[in-house]
Coordinates of N, CA and C in Angstrom, one line a residue:
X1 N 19.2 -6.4 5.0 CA 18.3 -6.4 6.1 C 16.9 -6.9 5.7
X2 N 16.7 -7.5 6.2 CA 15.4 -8.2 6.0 C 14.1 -8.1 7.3
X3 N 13.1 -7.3 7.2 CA 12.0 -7.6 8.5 C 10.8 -8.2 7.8
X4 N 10.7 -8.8 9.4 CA 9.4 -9.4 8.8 C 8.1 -8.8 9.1
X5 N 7.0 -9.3 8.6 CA 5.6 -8.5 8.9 C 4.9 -9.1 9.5
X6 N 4.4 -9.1 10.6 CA 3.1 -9.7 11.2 C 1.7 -9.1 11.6
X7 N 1.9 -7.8 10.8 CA 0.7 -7.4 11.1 C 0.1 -6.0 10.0
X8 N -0.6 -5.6 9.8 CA -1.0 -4.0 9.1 C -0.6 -2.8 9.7
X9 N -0.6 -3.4 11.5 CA 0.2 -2.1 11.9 C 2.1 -2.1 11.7
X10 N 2.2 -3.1 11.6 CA 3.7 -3.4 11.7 C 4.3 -3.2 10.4
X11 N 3.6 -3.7 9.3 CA 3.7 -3.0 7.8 C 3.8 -1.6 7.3
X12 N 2.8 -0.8 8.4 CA 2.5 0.6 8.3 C 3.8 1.4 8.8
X13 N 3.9 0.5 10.2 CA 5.4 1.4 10.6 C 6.8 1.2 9.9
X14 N 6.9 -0.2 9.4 CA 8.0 -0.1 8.5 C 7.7 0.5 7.0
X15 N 6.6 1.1 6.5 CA 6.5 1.6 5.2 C 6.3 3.3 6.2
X16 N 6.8 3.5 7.3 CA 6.5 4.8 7.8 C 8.0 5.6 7.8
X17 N 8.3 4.5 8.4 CA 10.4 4.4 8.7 C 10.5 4.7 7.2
X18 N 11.0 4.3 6.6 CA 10.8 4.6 4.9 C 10.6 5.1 4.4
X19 N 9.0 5.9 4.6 CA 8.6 6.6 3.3 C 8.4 8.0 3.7
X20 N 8.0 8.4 5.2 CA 7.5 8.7 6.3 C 6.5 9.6 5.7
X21 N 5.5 8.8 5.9 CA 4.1 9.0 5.9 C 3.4 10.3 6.6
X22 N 2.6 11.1 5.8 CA 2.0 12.2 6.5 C 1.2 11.5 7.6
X23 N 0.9 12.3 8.9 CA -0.1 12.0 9.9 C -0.7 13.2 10.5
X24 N -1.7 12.8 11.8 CA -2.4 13.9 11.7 C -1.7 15.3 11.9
X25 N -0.7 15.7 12.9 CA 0.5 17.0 13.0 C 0.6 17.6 11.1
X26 N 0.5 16.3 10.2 CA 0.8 17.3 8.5 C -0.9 17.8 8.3
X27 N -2.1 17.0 8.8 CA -3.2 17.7 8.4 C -3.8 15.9 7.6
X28 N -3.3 14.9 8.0 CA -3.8 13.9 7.1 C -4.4 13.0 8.3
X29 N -5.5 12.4 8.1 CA -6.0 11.4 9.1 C -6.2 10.4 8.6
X30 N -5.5 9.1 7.7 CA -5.7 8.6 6.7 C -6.6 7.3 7.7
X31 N -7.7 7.0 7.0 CA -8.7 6.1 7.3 C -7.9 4.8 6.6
X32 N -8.5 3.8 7.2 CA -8.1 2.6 6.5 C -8.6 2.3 5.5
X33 N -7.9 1.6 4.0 CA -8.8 1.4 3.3 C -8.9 -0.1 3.2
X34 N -10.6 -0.4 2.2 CA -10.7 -1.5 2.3 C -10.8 -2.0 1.1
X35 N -10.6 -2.9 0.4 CA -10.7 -3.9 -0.8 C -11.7 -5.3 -0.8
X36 N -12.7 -4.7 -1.5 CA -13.4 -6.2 -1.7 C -13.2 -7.3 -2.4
X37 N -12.7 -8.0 -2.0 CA -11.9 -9.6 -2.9 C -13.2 -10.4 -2.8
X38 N -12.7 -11.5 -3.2 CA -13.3 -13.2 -4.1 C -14.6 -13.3 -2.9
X39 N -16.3 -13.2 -3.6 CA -17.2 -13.6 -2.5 C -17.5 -12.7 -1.6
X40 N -17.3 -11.3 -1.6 CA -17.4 -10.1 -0.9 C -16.6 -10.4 0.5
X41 N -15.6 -11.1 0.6 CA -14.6 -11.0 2.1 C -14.1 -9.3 1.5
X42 N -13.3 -8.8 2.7 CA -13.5 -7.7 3.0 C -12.1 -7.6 3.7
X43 N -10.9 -7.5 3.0 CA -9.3 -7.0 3.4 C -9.3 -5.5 3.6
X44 N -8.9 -5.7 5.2 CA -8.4 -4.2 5.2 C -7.4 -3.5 5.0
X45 N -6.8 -2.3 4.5 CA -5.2 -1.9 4.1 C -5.6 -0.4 4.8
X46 N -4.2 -0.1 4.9 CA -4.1 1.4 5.0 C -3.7 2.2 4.2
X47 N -3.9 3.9 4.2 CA -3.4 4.6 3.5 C -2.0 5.3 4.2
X48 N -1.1 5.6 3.3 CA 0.4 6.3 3.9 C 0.3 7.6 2.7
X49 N -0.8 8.6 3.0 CA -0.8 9.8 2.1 C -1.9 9.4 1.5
X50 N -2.3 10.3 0.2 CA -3.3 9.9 -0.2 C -2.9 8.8 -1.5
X51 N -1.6 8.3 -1.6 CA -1.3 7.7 -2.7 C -0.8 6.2 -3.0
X52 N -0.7 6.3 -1.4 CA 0.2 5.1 -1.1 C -0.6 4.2 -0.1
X53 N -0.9 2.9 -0.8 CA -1.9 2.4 0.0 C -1.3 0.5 0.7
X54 N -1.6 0.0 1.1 CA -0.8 -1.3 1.6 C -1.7 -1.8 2.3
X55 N -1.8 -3.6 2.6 CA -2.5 -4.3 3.0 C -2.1 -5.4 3.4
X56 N -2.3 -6.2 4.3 CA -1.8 -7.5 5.0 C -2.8 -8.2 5.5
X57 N -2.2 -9.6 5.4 CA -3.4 -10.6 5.8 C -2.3 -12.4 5.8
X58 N -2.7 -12.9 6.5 CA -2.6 -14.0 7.0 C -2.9 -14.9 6.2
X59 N -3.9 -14.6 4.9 CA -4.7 -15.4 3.8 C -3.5 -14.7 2.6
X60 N -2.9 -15.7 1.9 CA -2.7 -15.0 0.8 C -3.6 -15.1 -0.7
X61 N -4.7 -15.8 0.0 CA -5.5 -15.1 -1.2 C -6.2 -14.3 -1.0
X62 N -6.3 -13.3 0.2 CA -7.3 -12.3 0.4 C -6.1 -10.8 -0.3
X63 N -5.2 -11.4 -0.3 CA -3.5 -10.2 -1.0 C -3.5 -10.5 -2.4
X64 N -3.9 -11.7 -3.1 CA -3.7 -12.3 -3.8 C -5.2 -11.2 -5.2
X65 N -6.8 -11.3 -4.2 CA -7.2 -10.9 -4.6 C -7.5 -8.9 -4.7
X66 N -6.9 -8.7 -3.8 CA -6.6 -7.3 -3.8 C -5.8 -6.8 -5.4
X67 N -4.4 -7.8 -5.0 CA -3.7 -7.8 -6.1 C -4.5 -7.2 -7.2
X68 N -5.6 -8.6 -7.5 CA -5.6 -8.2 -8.8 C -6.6 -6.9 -9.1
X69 N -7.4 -6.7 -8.9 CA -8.3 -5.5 -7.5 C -6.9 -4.3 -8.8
X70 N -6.4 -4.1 -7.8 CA -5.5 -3.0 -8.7 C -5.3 -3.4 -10.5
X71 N -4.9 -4.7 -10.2 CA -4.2 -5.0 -11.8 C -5.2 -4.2 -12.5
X72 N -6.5 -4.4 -12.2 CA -8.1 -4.1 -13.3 C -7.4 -2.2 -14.0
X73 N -6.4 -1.7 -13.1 CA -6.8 -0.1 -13.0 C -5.7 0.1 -14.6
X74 N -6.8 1.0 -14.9 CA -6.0 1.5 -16.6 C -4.7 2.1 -16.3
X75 N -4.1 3.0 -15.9 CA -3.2 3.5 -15.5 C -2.1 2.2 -14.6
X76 N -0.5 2.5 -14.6 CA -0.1 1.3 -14.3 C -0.2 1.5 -12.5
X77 N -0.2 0.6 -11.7 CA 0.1 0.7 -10.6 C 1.4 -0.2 -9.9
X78 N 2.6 0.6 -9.7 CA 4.0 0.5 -8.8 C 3.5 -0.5 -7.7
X79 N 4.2 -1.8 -7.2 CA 3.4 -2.7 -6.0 C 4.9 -3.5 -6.0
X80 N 5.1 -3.5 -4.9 CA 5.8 -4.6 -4.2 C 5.2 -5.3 -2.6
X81 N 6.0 -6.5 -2.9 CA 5.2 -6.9 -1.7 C 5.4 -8.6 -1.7
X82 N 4.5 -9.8 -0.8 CA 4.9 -10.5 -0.5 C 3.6 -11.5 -0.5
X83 N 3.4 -12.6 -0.3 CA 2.3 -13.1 -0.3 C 1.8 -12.9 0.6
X84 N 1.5 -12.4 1.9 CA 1.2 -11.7 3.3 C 0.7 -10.0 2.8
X85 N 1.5 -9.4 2.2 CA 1.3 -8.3 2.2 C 1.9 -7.3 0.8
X86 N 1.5 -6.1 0.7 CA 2.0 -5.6 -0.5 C 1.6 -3.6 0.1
X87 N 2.6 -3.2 -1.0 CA 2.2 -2.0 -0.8 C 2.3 -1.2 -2.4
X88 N 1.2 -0.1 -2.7 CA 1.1 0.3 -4.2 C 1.3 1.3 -4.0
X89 N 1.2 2.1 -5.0 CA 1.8 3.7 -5.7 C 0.4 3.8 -6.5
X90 N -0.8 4.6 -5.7 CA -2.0 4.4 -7.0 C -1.5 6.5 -7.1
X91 N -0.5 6.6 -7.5 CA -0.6 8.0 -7.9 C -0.9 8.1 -9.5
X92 N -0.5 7.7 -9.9 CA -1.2 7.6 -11.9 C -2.6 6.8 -11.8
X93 N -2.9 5.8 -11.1 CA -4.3 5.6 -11.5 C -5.0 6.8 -10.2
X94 N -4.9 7.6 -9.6 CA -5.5 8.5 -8.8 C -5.5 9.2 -9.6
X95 N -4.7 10.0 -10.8 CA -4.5 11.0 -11.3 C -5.8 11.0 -12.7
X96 N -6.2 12.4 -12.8 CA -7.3 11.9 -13.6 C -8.5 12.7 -12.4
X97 N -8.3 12.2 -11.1 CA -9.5 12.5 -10.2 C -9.6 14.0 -9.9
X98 N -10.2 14.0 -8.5 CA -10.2 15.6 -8.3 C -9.1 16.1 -7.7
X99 N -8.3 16.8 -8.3 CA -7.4 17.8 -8.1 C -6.0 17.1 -7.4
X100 N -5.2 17.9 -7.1 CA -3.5 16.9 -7.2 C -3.7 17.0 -5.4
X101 N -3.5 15.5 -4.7 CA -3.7 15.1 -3.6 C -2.8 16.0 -2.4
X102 N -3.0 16.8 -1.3 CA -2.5 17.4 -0.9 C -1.8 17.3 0.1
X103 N -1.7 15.3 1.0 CA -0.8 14.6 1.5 C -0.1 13.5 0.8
X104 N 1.2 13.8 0.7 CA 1.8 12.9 0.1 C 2.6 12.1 0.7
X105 N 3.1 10.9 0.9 CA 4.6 10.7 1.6 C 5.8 11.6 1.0
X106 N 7.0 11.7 1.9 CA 8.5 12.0 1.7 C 8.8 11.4 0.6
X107 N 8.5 10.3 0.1 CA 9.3 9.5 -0.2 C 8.2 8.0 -1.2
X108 N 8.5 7.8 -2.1 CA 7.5 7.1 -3.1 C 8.8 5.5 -3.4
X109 N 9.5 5.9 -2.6 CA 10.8 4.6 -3.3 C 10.6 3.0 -2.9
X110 N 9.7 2.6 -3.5 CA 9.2 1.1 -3.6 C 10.4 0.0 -3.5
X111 N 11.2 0.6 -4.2 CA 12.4 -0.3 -4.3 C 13.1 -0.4 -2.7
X112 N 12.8 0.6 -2.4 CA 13.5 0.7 -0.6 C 12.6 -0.4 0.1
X113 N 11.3 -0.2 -0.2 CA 10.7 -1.6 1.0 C 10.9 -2.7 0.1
X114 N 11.1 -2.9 -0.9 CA 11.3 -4.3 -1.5 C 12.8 -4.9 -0.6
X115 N 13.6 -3.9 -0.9 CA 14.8 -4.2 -0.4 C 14.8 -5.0 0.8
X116 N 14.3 -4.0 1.5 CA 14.7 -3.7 3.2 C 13.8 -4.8 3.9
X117 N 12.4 -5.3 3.1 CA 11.4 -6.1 3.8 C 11.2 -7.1 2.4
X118 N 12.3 -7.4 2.0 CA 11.8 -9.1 1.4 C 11.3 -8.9 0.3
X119 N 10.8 -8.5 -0.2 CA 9.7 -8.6 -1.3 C 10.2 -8.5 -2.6
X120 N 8.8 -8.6 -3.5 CA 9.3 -8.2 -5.1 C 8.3 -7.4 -5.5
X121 N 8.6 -6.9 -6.7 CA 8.3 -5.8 -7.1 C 7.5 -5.4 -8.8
X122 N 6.9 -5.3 -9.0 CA 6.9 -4.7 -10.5 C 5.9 -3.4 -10.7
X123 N 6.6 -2.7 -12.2 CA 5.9 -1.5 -12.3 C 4.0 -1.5 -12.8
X124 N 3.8 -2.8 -13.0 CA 2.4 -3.6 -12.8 C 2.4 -4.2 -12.4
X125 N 0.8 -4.2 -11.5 CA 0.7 -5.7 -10.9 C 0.6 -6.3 -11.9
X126 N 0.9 -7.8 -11.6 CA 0.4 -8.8 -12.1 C -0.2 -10.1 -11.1
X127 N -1.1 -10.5 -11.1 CA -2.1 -11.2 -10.5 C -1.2 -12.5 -10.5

């Protein structure tokens, strides 16, 4: 099975199907986050817990620069994903911070959205 993505909300709900994402009923209101890439443009991604973060765009070098945005992080970061879009595991480079995060997804299995939505995967990015 293969879906496609056409959007951050549409990414969200198939990494929701999947992972199933805390929301506000668990106590999480996850804000969107943002990544500053090449020139200060400004990609938006969301959060699915406090660990699991994903991002889409139309530009694949605005995914492209996010990308590497993570690669910089000392600890490895888990990412699969697509030239449109990607989704990470920043639970080892999060770890270290304050205190062990208290929304998590069900479910952390990267390999499942690689599958299910196209993509590739590695246990680092690589830019």
């Amino acid at each position: 099975m293969s879906d496609s993505v056409g959007s951050l909300d549409e990414l969200f709900e198939a990494v929701d199907e999947r992972l199933d994402c805390p929301g506000p009923s668990d106590g999480f209101f996850g804000e969107d986050h943002y990544f500053m890439v090449g020139g200060g443009a400004q990609l938006v991604g969301r959060l699915c817990g406090e660990t699991m973060v994903m991002a889409w765009s139309d530009d694949p070098s605005m995914i492209q620069g996010a990308r590497e945005l993570l690669s910089s992080s000392v600890a490895p970061v888990p990412v699969v994903g697509t030239a449109e879009w990607f989704v990470a595991d920043m639970t080892e480079a999060r770890e270290g911070g304050t205190g062990v995060p208290k929304h998590q997804a069900a479910s952390k299995d990267l390999g499942r959205i690689a599958a299910d939505l196209g993509a590739v995967g590695s246990n680092r990015v690589i830019p």
